[in-house]
PDB file of C-alpha atoms in Angstrom:
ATOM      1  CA  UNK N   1       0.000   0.000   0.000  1.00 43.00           C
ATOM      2  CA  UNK N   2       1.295   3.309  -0.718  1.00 49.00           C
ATOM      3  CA  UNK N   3       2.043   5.497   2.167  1.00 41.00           C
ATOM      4  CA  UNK N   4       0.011   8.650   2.478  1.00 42.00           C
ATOM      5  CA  UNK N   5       1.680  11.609   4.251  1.00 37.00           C
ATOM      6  CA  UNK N   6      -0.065  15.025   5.271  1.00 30.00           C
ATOM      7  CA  UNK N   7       1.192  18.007   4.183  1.00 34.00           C
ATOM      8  CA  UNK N   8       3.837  18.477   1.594  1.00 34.00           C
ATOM      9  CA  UNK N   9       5.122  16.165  -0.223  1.00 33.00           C
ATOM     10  CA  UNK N  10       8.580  14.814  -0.171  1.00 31.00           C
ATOM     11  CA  UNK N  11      11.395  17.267  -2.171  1.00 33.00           C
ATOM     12  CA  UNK N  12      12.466  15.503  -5.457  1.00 36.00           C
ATOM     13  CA  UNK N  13      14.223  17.608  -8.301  1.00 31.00           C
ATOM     14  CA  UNK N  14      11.382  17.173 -10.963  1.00 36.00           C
ATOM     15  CA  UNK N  15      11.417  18.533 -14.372  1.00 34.00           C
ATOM     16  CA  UNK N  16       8.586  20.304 -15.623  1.00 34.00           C
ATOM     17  CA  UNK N  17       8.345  20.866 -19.466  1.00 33.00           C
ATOM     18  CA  UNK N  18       6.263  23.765 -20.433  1.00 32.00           C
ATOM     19  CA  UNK N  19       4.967  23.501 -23.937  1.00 33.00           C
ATOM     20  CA  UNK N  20       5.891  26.096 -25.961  1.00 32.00           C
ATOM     21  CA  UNK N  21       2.523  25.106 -28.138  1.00 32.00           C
ATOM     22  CA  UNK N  22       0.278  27.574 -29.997  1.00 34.00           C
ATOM     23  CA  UNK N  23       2.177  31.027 -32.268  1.00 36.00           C
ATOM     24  CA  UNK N  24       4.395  33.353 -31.348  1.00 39.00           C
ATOM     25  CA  UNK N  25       3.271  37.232 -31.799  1.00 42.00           C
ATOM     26  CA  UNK N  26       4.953  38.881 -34.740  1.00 43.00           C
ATOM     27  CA  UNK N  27       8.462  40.132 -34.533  1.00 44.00           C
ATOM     28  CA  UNK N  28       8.539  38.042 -30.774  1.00 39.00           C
ATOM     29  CA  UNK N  29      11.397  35.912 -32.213  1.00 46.00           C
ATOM     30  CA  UNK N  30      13.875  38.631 -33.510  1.00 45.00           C
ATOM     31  CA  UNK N  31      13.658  39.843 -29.936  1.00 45.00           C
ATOM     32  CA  UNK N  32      14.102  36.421 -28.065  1.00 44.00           C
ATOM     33  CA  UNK N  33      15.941  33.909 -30.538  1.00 46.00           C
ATOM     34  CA  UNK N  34      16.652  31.834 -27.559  1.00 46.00           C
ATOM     35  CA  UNK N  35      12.675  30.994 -26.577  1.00 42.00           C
ATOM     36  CA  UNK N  36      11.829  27.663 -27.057  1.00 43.00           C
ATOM     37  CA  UNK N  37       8.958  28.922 -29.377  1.00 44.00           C
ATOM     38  CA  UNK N  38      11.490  30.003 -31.552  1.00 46.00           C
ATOM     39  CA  UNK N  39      13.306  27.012 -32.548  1.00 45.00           C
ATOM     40  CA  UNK N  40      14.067  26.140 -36.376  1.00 44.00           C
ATOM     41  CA  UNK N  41      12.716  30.375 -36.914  1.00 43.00           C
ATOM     42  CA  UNK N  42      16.628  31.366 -36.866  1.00 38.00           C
ATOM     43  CA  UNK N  43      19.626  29.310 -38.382  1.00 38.00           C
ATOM     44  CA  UNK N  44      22.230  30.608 -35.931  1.00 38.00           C
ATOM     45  CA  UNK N  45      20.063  28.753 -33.543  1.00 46.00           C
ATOM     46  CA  UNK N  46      21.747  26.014 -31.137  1.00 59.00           C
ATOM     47  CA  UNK N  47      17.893  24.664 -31.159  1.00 72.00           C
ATOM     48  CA  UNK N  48      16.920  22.513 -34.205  1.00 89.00           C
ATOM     49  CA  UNK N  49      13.318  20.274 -34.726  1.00 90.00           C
ATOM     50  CA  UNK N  50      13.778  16.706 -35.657  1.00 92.00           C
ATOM     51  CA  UNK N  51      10.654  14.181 -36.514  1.00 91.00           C
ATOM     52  CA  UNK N  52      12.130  11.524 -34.007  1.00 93.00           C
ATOM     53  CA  UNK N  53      10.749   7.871 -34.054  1.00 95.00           C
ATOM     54  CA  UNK N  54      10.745   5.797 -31.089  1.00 97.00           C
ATOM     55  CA  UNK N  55       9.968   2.363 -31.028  1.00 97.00           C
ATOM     56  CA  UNK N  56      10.076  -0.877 -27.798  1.00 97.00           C
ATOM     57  CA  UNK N  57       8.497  -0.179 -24.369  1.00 98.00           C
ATOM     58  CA  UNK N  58       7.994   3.590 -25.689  1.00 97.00           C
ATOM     59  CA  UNK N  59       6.944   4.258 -28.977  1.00 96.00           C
ATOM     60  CA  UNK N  60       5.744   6.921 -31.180  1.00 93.00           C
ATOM     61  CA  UNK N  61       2.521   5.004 -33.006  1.00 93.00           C
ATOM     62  CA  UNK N  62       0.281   6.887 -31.607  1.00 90.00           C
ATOM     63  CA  UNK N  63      -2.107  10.083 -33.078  1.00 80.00           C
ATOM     64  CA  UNK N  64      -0.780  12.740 -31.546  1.00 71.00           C
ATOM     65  CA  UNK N  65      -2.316  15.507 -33.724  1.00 67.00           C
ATOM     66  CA  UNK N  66       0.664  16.362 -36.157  1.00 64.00           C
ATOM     67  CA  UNK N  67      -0.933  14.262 -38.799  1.00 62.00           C
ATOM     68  CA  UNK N  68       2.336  12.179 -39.284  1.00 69.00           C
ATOM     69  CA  UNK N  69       2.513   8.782 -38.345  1.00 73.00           C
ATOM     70  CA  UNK N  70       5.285   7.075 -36.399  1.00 88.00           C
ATOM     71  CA  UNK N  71       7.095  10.158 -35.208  1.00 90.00           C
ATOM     72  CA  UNK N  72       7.292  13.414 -32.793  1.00 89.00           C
ATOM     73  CA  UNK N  73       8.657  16.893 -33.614  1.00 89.00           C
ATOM     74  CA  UNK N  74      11.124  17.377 -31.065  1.00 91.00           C
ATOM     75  CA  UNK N  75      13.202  20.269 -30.134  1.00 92.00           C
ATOM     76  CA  UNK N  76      16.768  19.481 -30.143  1.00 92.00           C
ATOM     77  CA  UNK N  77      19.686  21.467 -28.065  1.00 88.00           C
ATOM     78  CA  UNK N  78      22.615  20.961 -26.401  1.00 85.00           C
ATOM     79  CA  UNK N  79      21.282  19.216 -23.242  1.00 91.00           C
ATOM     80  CA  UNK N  80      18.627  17.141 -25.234  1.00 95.00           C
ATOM     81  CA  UNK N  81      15.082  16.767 -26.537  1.00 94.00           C
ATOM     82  CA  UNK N  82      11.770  18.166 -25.505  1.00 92.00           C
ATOM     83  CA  UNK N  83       8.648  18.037 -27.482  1.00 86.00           C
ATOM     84  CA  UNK N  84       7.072  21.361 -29.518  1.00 82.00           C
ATOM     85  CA  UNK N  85       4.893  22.219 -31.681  1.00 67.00           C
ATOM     86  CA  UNK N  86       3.405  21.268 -34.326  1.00 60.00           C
ATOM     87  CA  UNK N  87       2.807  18.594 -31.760  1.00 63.00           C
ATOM     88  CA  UNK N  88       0.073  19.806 -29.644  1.00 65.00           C
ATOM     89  CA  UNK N  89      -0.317  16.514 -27.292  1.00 78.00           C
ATOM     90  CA  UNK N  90       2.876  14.307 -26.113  1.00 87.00           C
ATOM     91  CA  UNK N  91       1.170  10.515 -26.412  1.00 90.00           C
ATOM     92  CA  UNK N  92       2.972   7.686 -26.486  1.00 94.00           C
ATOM     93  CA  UNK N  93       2.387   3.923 -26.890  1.00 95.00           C
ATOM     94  CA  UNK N  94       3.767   1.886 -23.960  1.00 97.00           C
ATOM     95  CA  UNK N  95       4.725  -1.667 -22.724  1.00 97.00           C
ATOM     96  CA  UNK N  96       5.621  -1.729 -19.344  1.00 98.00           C
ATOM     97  CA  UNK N  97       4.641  -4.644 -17.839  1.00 97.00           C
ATOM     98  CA  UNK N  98       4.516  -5.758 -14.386  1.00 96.00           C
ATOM     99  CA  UNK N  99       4.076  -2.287 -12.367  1.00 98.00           C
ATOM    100  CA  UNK N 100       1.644  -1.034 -10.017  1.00 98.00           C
ATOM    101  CA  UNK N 101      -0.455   1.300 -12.092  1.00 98.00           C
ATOM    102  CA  UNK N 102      -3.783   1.708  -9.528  1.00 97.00           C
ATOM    103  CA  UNK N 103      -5.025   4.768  -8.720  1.00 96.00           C
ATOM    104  CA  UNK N 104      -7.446   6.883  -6.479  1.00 95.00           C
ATOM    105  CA  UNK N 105      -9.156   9.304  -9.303  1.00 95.00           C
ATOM    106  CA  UNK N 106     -11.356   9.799 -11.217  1.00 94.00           C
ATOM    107  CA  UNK N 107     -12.282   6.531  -9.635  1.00 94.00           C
ATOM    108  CA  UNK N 108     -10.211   3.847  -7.414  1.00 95.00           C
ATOM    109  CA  UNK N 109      -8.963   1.596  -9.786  1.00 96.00           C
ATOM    110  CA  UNK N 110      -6.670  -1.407  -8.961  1.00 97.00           C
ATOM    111  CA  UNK N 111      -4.231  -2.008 -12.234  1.00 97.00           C
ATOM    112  CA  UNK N 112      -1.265  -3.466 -12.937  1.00 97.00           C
ATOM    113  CA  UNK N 113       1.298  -2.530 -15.649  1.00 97.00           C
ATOM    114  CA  UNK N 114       1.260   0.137 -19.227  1.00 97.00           C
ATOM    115  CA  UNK N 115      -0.122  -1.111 -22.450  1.00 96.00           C
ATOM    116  CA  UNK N 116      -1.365   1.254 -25.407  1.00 95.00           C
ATOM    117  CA  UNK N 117      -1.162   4.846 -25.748  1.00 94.00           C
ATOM    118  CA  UNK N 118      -0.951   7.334 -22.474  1.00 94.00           C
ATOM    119  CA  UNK N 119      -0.188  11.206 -22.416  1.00 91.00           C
ATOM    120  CA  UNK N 120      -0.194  14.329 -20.238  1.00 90.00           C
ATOM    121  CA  UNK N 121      -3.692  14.031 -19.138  1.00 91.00           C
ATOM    122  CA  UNK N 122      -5.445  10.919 -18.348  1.00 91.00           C
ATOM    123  CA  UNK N 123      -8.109  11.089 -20.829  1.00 88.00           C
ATOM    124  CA  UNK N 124      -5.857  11.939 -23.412  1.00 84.00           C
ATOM    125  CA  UNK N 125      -5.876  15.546 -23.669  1.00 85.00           C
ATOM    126  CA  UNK N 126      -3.537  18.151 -23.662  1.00 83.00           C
ATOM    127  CA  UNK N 127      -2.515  20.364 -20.354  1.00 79.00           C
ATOM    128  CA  UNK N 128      -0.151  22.384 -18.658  1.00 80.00           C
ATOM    129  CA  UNK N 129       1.053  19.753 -16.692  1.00 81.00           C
ATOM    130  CA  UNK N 130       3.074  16.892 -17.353  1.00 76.00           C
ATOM    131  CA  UNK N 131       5.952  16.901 -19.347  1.00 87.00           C
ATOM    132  CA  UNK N 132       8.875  14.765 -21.730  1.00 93.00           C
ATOM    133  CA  UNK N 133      12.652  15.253 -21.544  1.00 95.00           C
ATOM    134  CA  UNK N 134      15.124  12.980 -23.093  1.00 97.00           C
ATOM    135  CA  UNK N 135      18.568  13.820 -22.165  1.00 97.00           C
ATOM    136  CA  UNK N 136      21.518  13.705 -24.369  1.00 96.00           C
ATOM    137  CA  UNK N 137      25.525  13.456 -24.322  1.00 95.00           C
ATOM    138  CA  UNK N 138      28.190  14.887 -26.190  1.00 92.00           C
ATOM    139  CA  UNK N 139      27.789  12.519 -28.674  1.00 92.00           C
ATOM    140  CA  UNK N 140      23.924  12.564 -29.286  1.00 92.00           C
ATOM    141  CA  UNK N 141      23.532   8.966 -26.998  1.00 96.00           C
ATOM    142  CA  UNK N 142      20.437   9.018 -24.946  1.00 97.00           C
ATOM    143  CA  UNK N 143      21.411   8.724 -20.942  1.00 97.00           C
ATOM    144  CA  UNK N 144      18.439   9.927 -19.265  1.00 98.00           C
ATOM    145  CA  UNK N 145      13.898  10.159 -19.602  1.00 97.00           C
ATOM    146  CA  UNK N 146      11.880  11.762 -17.691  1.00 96.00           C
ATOM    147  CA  UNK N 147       8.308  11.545 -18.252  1.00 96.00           C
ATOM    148  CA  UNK N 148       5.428  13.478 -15.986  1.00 95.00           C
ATOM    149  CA  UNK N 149       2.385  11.681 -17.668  1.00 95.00           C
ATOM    150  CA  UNK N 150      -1.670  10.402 -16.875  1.00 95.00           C
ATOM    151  CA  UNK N 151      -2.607  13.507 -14.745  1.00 95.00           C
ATOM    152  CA  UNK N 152      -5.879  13.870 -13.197  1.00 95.00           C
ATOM    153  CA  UNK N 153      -6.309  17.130 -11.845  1.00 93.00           C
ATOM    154  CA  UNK N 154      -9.490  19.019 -10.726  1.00 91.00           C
ATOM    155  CA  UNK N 155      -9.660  23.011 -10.162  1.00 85.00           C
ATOM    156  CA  UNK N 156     -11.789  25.404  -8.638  1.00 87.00           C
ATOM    157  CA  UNK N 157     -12.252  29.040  -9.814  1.00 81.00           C
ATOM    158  CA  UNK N 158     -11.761  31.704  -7.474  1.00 76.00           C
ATOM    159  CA  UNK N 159     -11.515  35.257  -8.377  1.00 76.00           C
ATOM    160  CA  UNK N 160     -11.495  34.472 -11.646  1.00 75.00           C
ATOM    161  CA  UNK N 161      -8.389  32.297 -11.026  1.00 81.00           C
ATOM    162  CA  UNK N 162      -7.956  28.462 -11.142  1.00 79.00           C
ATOM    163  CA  UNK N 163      -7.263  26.944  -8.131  1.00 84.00           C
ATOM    164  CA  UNK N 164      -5.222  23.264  -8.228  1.00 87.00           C
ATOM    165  CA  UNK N 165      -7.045  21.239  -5.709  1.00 91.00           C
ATOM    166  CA  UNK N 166      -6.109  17.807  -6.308  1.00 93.00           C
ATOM    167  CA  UNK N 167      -3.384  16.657  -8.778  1.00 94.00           C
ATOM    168  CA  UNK N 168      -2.229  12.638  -9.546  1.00 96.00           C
ATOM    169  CA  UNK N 169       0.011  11.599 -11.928  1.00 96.00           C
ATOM    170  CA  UNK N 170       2.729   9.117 -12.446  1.00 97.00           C
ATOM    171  CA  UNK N 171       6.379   9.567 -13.666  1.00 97.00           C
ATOM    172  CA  UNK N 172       8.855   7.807 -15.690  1.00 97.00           C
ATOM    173  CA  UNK N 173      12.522   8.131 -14.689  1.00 97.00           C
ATOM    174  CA  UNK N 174      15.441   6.317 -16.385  1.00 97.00           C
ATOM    175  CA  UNK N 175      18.886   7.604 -15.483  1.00 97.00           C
ATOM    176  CA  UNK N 176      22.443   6.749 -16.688  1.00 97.00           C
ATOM    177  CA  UNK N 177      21.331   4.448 -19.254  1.00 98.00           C
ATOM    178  CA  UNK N 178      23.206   2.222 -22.178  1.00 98.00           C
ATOM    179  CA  UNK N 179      23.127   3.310 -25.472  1.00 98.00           C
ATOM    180  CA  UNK N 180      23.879   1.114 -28.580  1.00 98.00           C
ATOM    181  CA  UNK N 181      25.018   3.401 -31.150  1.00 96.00           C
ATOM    182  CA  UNK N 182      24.790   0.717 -33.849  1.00 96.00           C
ATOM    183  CA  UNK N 183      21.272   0.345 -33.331  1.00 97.00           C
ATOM    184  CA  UNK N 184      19.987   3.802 -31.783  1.00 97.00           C
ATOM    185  CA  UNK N 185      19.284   1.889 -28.417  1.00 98.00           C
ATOM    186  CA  UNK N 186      18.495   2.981 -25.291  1.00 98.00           C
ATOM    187  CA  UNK N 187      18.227   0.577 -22.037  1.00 98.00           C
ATOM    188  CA  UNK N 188      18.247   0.310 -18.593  1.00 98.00           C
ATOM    189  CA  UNK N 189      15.844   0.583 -15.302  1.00 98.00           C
ATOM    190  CA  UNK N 190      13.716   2.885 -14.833  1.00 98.00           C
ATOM    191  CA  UNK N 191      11.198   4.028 -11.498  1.00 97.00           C
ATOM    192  CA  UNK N 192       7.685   4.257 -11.955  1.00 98.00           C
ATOM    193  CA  UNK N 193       6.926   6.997  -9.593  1.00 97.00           C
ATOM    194  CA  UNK N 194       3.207   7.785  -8.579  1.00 96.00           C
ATOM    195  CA  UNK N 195       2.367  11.202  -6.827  1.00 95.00           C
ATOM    196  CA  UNK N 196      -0.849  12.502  -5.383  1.00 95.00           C
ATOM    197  CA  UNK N 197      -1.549  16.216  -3.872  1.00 92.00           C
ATOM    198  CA  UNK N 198      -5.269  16.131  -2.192  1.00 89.00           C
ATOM    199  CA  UNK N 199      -5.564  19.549  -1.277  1.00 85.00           C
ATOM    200  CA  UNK N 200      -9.480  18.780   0.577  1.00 83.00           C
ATOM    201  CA  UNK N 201      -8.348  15.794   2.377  1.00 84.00           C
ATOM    202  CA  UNK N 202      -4.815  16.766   3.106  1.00 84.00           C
ATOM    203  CA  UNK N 203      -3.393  13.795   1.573  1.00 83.00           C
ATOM    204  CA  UNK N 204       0.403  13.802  -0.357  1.00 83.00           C
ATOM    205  CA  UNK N 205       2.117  11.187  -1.842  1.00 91.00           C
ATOM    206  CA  UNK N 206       5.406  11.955  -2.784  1.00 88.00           C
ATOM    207  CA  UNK N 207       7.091  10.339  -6.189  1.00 93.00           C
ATOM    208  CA  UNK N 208       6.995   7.422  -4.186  1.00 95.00           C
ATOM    209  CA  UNK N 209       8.047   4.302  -6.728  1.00 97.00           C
ATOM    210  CA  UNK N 210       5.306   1.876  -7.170  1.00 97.00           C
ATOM    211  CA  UNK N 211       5.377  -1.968  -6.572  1.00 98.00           C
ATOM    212  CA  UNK N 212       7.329  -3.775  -9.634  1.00 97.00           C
ATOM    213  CA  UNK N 213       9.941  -0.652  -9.863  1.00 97.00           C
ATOM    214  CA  UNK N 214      12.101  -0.188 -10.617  1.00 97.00           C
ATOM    215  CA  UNK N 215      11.257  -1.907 -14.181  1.00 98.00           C
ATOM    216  CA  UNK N 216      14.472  -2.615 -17.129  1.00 98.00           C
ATOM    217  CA  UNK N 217      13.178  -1.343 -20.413  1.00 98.00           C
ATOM    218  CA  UNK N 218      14.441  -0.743 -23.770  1.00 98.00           C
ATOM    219  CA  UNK N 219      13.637   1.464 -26.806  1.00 98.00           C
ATOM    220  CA  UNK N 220      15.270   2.418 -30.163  1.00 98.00           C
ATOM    221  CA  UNK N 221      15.266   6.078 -31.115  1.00 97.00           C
ATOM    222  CA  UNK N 222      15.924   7.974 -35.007  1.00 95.00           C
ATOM    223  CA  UNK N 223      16.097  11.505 -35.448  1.00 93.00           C
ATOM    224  CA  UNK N 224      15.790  12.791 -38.781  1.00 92.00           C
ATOM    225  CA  UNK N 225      15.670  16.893 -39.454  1.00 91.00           C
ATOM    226  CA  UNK N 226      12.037  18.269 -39.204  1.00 86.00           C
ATOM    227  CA  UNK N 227      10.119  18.690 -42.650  1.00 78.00           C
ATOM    228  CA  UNK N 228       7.127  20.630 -41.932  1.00 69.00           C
ATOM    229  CA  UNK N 229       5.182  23.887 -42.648  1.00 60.00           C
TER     230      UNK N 229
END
């Protein structure tokens, strides 16, 4: 059973990507070449978009509303990739096997392991939460994921203002991992971390990892330069 705590939850160091999704106002690139919105707008750019294909325990097969099959535009810079538009929704296709997947919301649901396609919200839709990060070396091998994904969250307005009052998610985290540069693979073990925040009941779990993780997966990843609008 997963141990509830009140109060804050324990400190982790947790990435959160913030989609750069939607246009840029006119001119807003000449002024800040360096926004993640601007990628692939100026050549002297460090930041370039790649379609990238990713196939094995993560893969890229699902719809994800850039009307190409099998890949993800992904922003590439020195430290990595991160999705961006013309992707408006990270989904991927997963086979994780063998992990504790239940959960308390929308409903209590006992579960056990990944299968088909999951993304930032848990029924399917895009948010400001979640979040994908794959990191890179020197020499363009992958060595680390980190994946916020399957939120439920619920909100109340107040002042005109959303108010987070419950948010549960899990995370993917594979660190330090082996990459085959002959075949563009990536493996190693990864945590499945679940978190809670139940602002009402004053209940916090904190990236705690779930029963069956830490988990050994594997996935192949291509990057080929971005051919788009």
């Amino acid at each position: 059973m997963r141990r509830l705590t009140i109060g804050s939850s324990v400190a982790v160091v947790v990435l959160l990507f913030t989609s750069a999704a939607g246009a840029v106002p006119p001119g807003f690139c000449d002024d800040r070449p360096d926004h993640p919105a601007c990628a692939g707008e100026h050549p002297g750019n460090d930041q370039v978009l790649v379609d990238a294909a990713v196939s094995g325990a993560l893969a890229t097969t699902c719809e994800d509303g850039d009307a190409i099959t099998g890949t993800m535009v992904m922003q590439r810079d020195a430290d990595g990739l991160s999705p961006v538009p013309p992707t408006e929704l990270v989904l991927l296709d997963l086979d994780i096997p063998g992990v504790d997947t239940s959960r308390q919301y929308p409903e209590p649901v006992i579960a056990s392991g990944f299968s088909g396609c999951h993304g930032e919200m848990l029924d399917g839709t895009a948010s400001r939460f979640g979040g994908l990060f794959i990191s890179l070396d020197d020499a363009g091998a992958v060595t680390d994921v980190l994946w916020h994904f399957d939120y439920y969250v619920e909100e109340t307005s107040r002042k005109k203002r959303a108010k987070l009052t419950l948010m549960e998610h899990f995370t993917l985290s594979g660190h330090d991992l082996t990459w085959d540069a002959g075949t563009s693979t990536a493996s190693g073990w990864f945590n499945v971390l679940y978190h809670l925040e139940d602002r009402i009941n004053r209940e916090s779990v904190g990236y705690e990892p779930v029963a069956g993780s830490p988990v050994y997966l594997e996935f192949t990843i291509t990057m080929e330069p971005h051919v788009g609008d």
